[in-house]
Coordinates of N, CA and C in Angstrom, one line a residue:
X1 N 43.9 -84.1 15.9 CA 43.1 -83.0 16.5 C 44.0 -81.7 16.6
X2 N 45.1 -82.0 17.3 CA 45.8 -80.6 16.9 C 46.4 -80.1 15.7
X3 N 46.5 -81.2 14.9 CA 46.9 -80.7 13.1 C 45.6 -79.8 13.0
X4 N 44.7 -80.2 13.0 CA 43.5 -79.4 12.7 C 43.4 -77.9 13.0
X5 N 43.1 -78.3 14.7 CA 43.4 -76.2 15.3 C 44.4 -75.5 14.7
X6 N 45.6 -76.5 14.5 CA 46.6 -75.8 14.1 C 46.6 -74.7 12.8
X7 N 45.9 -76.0 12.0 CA 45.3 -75.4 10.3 C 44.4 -74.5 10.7
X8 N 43.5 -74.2 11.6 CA 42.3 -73.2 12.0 C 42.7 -72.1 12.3
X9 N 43.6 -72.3 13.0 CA 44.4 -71.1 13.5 C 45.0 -70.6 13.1
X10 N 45.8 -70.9 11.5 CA 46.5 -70.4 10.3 C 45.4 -69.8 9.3
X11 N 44.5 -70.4 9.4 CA 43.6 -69.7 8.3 C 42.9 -68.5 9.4
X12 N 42.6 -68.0 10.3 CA 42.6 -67.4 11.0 C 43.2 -66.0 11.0
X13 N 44.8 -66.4 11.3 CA 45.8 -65.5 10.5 C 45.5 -65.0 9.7
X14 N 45.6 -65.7 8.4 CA 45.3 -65.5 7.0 C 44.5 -64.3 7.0
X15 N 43.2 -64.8 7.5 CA 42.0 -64.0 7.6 C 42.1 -62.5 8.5
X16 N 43.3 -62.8 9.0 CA 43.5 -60.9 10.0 C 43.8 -59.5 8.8
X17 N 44.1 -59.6 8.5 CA 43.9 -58.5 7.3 C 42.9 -57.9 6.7
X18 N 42.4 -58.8 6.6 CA 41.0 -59.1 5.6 C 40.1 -58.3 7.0
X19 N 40.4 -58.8 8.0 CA 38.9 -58.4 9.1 C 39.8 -57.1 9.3
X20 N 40.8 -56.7 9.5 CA 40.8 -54.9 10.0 C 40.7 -54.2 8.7
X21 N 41.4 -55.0 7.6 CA 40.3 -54.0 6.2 C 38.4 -53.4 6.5
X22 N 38.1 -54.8 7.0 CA 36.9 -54.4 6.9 C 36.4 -53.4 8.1
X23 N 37.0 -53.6 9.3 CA 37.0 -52.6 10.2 C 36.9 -51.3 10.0
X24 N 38.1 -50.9 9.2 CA 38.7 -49.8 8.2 C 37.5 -49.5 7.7
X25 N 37.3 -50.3 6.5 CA 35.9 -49.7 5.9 C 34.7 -49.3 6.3
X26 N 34.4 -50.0 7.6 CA 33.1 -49.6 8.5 C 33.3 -48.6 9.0
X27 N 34.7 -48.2 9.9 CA 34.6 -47.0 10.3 C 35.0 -46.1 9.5
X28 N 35.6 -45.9 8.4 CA 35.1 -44.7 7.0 C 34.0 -44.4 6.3
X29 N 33.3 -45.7 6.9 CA 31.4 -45.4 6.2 C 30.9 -44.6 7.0
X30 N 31.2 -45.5 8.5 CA 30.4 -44.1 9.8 C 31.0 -42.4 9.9
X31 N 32.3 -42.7 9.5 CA 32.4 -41.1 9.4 C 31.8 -40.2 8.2
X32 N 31.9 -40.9 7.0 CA 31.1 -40.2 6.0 C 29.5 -40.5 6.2
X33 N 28.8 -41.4 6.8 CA 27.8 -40.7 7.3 C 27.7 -39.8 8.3
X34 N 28.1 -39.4 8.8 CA 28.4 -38.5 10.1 C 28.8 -37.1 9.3
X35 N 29.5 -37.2 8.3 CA 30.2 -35.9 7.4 C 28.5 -35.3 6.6
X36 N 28.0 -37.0 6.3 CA 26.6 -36.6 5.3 C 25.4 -35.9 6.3
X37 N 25.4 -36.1 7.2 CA 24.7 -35.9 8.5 C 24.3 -34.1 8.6
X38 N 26.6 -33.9 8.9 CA 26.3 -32.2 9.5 C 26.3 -31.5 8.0
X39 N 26.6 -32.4 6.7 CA 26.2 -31.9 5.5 C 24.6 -31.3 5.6
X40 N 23.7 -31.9 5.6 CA 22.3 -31.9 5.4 C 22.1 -31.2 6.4
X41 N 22.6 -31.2 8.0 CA 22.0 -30.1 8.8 C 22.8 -28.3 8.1
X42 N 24.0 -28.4 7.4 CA 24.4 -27.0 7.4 C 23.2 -26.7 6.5
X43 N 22.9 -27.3 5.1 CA 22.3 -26.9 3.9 C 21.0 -26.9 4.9
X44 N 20.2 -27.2 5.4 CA 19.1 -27.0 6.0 C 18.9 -25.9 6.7
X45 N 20.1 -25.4 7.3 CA 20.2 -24.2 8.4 C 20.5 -22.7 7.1
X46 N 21.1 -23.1 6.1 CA 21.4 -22.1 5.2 C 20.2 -21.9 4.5
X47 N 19.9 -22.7 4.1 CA 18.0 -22.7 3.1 C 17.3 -22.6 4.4
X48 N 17.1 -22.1 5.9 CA 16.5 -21.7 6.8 C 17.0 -20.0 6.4
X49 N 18.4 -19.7 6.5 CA 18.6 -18.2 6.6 C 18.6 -17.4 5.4
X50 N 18.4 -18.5 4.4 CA 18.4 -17.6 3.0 C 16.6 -17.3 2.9
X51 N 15.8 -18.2 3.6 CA 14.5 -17.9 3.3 C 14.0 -16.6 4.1
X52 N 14.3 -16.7 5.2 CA 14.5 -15.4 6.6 C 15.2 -14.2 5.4
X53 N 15.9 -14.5 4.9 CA 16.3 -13.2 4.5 C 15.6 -13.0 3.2
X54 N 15.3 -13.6 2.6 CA 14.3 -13.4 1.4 C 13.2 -12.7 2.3
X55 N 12.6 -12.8 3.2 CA 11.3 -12.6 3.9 C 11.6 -10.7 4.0
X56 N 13.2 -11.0 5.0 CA 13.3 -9.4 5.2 C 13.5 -8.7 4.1
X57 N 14.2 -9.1 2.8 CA 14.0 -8.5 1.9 C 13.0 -7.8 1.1
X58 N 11.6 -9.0 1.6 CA 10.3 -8.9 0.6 C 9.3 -7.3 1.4
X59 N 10.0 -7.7 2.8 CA 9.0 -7.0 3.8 C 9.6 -5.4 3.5
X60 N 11.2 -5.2 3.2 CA 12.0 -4.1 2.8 C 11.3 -3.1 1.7
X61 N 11.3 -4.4 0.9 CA 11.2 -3.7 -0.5 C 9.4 -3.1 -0.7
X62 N 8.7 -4.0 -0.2 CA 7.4 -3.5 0.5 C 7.2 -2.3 0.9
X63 N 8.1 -1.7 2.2 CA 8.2 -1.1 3.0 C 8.8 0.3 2.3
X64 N 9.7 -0.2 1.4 CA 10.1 1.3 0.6 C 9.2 1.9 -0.5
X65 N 8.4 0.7 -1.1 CA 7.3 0.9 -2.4 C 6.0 2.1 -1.2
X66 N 5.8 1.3 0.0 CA 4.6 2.1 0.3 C 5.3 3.7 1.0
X67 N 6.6 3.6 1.4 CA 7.0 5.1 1.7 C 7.2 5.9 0.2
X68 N 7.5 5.2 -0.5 CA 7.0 6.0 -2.3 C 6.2 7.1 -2.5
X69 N 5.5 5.9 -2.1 CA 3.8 6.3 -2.6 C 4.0 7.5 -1.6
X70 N 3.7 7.3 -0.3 CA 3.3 8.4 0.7 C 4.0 9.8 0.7
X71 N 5.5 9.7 0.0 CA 6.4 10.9 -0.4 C 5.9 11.3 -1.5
X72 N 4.8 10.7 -2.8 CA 4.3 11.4 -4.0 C 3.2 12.1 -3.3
X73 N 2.4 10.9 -2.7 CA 1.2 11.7 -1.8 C 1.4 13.1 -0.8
X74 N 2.7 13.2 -0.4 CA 2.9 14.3 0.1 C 3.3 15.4 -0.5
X75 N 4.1 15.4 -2.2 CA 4.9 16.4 -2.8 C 3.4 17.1 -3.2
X76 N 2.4 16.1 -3.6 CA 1.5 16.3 -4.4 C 0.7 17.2 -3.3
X77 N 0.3 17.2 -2.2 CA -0.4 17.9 -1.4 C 0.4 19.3 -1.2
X78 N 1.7 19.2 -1.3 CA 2.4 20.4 -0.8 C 2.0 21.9 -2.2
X79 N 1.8 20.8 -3.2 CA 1.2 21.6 -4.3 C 0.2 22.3 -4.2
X80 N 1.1 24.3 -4.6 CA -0.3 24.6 -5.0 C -1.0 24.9 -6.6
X81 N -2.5 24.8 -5.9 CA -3.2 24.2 -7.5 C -3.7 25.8 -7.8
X82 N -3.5 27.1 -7.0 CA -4.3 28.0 -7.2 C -3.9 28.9 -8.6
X83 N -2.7 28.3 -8.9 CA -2.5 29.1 -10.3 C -2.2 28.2 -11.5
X84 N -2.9 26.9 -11.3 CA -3.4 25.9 -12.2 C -4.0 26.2 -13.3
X85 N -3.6 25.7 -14.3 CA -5.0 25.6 -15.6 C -5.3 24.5 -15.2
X86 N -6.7 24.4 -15.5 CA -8.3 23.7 -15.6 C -7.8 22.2 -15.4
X87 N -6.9 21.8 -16.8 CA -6.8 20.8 -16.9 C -5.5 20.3 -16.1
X88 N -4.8 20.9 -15.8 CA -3.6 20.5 -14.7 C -3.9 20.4 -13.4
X89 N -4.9 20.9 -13.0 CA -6.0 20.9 -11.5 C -6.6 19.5 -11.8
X90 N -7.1 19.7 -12.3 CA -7.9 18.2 -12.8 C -7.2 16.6 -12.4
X91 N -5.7 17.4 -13.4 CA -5.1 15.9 -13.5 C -4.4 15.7 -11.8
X92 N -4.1 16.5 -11.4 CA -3.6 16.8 -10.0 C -4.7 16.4 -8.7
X93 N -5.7 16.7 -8.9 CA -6.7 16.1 -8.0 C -7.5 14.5 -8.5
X94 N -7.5 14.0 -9.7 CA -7.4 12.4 -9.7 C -5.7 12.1 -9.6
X95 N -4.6 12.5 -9.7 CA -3.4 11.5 -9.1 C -3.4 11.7 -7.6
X96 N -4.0 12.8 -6.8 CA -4.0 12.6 -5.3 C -4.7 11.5 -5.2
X97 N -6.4 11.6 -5.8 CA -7.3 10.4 -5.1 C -7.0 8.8 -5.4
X98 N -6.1 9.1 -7.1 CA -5.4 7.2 -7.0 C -4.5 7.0 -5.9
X99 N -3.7 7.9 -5.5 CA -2.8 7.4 -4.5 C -3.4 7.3 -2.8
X100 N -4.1 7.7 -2.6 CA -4.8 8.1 -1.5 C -5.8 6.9 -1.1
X101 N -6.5 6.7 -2.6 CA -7.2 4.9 -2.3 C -6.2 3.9 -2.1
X102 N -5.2 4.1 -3.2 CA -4.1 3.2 -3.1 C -3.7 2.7 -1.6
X103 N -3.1 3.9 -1.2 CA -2.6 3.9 0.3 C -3.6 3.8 1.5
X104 N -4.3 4.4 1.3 CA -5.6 4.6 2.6 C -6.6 3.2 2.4
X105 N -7.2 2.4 1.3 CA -7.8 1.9 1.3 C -7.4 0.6 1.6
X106 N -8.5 -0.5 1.9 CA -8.0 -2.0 2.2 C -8.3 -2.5 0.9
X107 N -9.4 -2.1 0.2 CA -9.8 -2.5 -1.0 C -9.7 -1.6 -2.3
X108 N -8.7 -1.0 -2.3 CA -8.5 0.1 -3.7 C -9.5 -0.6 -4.7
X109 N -10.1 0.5 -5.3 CA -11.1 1.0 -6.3 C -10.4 1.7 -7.7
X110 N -10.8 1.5 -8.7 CA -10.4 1.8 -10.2 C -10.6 3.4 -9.8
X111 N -9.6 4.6 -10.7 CA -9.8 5.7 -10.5 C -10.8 5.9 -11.2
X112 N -11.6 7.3 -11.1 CA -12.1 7.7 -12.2 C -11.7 8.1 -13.2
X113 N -11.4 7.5 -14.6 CA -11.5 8.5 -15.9 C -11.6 9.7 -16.5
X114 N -11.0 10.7 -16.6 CA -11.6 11.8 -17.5 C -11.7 11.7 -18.5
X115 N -11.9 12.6 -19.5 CA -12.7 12.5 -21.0 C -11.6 12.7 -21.8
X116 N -10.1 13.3 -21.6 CA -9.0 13.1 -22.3 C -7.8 11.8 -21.5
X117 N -8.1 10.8 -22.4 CA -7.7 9.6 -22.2 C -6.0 9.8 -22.3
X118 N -5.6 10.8 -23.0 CA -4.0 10.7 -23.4 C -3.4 11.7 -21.9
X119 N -3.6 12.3 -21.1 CA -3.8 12.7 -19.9 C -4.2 12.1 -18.7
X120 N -4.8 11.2 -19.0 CA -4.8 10.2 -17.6 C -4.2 9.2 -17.8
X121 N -3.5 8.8 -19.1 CA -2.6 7.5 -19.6 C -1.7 7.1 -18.3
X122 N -0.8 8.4 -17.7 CA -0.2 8.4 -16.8 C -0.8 7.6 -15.3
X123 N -1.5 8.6 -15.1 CA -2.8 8.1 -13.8 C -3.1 7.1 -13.4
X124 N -3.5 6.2 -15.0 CA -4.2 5.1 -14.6 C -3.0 4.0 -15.0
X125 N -1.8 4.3 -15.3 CA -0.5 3.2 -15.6 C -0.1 3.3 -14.1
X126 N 0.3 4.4 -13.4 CA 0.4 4.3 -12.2 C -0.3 3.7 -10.9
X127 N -1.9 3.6 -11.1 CA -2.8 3.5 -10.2 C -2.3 1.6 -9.9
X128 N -2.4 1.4 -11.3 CA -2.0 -0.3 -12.1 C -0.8 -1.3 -10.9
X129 N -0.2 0.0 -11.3 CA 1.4 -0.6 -10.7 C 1.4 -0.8 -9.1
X130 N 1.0 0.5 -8.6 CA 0.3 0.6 -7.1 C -1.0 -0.8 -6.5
X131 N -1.5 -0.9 -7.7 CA -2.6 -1.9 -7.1 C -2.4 -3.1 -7.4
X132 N -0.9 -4.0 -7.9 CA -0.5 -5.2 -8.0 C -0.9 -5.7 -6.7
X133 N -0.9 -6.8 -6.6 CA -0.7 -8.0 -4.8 C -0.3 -8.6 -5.0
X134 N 0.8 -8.3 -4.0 CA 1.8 -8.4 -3.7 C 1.8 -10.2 -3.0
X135 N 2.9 -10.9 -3.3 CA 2.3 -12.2 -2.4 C 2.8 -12.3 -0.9
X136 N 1.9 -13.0 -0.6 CA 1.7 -13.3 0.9 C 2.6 -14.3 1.4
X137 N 2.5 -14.0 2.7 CA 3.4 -15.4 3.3 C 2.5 -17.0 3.4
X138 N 1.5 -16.9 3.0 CA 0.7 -18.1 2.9 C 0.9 -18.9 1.8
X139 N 1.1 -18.0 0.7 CA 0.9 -18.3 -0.7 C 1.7 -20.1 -0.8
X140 N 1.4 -20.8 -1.4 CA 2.1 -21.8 -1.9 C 3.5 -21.7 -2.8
X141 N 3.1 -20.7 -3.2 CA 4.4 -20.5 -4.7 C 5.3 -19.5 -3.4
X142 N 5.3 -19.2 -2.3 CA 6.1 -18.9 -1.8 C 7.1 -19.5 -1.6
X143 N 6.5 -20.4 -0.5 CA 7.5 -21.8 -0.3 C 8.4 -22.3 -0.8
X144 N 8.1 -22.7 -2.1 CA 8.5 -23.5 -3.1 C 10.0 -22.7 -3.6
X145 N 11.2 -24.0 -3.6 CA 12.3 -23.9 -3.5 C 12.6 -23.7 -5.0
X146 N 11.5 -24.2 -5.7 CA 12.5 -23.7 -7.5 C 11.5 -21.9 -8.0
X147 N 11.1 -21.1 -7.0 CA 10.2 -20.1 -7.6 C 11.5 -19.0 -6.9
X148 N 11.7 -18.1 -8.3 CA 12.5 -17.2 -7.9 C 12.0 -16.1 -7.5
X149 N 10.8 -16.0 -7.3 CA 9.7 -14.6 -7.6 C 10.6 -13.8 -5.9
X150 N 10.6 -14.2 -5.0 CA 11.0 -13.4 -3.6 C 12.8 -13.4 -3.7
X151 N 13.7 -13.7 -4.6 CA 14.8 -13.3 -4.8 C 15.2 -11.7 -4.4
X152 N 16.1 -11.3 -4.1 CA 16.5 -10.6 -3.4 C 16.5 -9.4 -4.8
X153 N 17.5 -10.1 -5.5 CA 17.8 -9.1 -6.8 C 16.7 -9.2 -7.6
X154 N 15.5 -9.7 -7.8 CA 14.0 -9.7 -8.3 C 13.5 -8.5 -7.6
X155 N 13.3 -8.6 -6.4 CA 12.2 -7.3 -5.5 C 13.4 -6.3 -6.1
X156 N 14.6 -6.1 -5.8 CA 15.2 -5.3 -5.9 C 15.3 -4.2 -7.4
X157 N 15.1 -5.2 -8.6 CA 15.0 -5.1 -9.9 C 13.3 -4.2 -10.1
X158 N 12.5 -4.9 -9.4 CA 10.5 -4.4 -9.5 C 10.6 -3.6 -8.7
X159 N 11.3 -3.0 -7.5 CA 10.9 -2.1 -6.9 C 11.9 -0.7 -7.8
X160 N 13.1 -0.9 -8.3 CA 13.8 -0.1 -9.1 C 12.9 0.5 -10.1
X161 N 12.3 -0.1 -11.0 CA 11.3 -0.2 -12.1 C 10.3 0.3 -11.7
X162 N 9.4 0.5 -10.5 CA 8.6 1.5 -10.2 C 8.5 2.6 -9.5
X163 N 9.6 2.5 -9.0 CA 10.0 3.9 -8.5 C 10.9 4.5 -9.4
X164 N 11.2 3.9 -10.8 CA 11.6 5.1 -12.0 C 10.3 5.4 -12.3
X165 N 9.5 5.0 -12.5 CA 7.9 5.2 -13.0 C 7.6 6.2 -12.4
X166 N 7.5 6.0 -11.2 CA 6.8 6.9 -10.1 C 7.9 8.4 -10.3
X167 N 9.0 8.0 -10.5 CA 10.0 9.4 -10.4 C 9.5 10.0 -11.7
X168 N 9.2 9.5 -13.0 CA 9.2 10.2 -14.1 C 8.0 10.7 -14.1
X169 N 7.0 9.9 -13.5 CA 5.7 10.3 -13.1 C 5.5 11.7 -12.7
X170 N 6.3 11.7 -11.2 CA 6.5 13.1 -10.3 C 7.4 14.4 -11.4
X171 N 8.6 13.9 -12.2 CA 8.6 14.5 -12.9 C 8.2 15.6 -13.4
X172 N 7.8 14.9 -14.6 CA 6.2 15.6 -15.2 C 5.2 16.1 -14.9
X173 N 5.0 15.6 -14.2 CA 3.5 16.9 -13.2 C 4.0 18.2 -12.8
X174 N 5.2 17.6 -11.9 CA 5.8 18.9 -11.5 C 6.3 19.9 -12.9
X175 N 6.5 19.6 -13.7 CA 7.6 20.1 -14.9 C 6.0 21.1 -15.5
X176 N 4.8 20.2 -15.3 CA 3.9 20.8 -16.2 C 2.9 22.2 -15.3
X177 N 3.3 21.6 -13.7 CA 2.7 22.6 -13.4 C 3.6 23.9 -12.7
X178 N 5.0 23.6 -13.1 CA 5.9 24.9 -13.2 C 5.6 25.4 -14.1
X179 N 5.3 25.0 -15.5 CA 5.1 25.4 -16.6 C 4.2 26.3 -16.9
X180 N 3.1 25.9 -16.3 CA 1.3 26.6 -16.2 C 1.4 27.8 -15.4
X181 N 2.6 27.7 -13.9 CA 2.4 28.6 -13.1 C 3.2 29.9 -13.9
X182 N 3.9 29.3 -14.4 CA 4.8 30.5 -15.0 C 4.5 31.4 -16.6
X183 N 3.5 30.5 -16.6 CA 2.8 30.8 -18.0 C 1.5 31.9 -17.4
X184 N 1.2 31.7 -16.6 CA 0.4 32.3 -15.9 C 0.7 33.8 -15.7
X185 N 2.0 33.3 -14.5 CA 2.4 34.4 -13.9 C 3.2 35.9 -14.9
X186 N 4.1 34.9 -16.1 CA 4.3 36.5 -17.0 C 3.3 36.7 -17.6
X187 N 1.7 36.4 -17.7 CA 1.2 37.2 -18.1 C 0.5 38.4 -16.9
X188 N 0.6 37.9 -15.9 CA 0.1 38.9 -15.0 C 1.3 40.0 -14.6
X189 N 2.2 39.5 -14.9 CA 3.3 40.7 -14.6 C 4.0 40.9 -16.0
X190 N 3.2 41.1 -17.2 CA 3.8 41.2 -18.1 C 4.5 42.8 -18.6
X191 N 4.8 43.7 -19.5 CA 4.6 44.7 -19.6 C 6.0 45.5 -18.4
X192 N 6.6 47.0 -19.0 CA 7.8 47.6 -17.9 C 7.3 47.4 -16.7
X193 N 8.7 47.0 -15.8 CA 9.0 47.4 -14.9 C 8.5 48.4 -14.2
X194 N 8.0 48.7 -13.6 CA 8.0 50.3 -12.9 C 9.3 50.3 -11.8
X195 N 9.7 51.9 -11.5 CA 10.7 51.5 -10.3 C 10.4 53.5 -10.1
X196 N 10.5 52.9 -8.9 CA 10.4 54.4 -8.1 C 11.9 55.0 -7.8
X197 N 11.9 56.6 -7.9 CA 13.5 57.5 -7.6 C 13.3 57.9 -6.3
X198 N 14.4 57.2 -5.6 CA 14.4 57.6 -4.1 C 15.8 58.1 -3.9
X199 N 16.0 59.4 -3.1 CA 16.8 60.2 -2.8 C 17.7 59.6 -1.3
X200 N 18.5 58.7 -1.6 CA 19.5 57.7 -0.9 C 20.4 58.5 0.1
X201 N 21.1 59.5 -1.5 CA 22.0 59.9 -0.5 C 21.4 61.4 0.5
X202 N 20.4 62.0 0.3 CA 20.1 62.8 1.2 C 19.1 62.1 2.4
X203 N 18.6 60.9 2.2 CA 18.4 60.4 3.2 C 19.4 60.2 4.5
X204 N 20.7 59.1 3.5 CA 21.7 59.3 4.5 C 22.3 60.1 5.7
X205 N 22.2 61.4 4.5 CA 22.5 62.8 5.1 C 21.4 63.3 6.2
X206 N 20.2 62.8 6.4 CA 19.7 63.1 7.5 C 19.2 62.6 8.4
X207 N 19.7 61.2 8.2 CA 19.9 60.2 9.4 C 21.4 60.4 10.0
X208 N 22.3 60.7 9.5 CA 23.4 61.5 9.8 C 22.9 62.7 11.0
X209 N 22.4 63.3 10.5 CA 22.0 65.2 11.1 C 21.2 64.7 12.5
X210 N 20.1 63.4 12.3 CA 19.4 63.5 13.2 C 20.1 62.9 14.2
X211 N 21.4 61.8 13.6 CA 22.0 61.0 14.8 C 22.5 62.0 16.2
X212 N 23.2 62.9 15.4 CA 24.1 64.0 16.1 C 23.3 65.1 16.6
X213 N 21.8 65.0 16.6 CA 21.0 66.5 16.9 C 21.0 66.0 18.5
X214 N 20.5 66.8 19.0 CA 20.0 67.5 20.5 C 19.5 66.2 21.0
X215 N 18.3 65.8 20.0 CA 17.2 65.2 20.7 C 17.2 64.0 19.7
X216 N 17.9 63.3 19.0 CA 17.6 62.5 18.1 C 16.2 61.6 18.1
X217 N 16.1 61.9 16.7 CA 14.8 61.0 16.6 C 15.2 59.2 17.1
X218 N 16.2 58.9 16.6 CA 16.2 57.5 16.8 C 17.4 57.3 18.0
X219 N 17.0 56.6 19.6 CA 17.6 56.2 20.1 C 19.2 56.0 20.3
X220 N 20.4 56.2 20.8 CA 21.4 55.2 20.5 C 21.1 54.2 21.0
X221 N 20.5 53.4 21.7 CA 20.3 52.9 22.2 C 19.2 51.7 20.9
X222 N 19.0 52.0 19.9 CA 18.6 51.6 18.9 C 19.2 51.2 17.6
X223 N 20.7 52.1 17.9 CA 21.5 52.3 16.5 C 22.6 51.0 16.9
X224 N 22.6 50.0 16.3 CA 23.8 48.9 16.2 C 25.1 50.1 15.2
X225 N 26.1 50.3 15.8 CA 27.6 50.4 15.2 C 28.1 49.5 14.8
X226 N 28.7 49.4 13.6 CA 29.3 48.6 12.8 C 31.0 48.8 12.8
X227 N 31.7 48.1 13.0 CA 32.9 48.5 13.2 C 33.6 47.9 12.2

């Protein structure tokens, strides 16, 4: 009986190694689950602030497309049309009203047309760009982790690209109706100079005479001295 325990208790022995190996390995599994754990909470918390910041980015770039518009809408009002040709008037009062539905309306409407199509080419490429929709925070394809569309450098790239549009746009109007006003204007003041002969220095001489008379016509009390 005791040869036996004896043997039991040697294989026992034997077996001590083998059981704090395993020990060992249990508690290296629980720490690397524990590592995999605050792994999945950091990537969770980071794909939480990269989407937050996609959001403020989208609402940015939003936010500078529609102050665009409102700074064309405004250069364009500051304009005057009174020394306009026909067709520069024209084109200037349908780019107010595309931008004006654009911006003012809930449901923008197609502009109207004129009858020279290569003159509103402009107008109606702009009206285009302005009346995209834009996506929502509801959208499905928002959500979704493989759609690059709300990237940072994407809005950043589409909002660049239409505010060169919009700049070349403003451009050109402006360029065409400096052009017309000035086209205008040397013809109304075409033709010499006129210039009237005014006698300077005997004036001088008798704002001199009057300073120093009796009774001067002008005040000292009017006359700034210059020292």
């Amino acid at each position: 009986m005791d040869k036996r325990r004896g043997s039991y208790i040697e294989r026992l022995e034997d077996l001590e190694p083998d059981k704090r190996k395993f020990e060992e390995d249990i508690e290296a599994q629980n720490k690397a689950n524990e590592g995999r754990k605050v792994m999945l909470e950091t990537q969770k918390r980071v794909s939480s602030e990269k989407l937050e910041a996609q959001k403020v980015a989208y609402l940015t770039a939003k936010e500078n497309k529609e102050a665009g518009m409102l700074e064309a809408y405004r250069e364009l009002l500051k304009q005057d049309t009174a020394g306009m040709a026909e067709d520069v008037r024209s084109e200037h009062v349908l780019a107010l009203k595309c931008l004006r539905e654009t911006i003012f309306s809930n449901s923008p409407r197609f502009c109207p047309t004129v009858p020279n199509h290569n003159k509103s080419l402009i107008f109606l490429l702009l009206y285009l760009i302005f009346s995209l929709n834009l996506p929502t925070m509801s959208d499905s394809s928002y959500h979704s982790d493989d759609s690059d569309e709300l990237a940072p450098s994407n809005i950043i790239e589409e909002y660049a690209a239409e505010q060169s549009i919009l700049d070349s746009f403003a451009r050109r109007l402006s360029m065409k109706i400096k052009a017309s006003f000035s086209a205008r204007m040397s013809k109304r003041y075409s033709g010499p100079r006129k210039s009237i002969r005014r006698d300077h220095a005997g004036a001088h001489q008798r704002l001199v005479e009057d300073y120093f008379a009796e009774q001067p016509f002008y005040p000292k009390s009017q006359i700034v001295l210059v020292e």
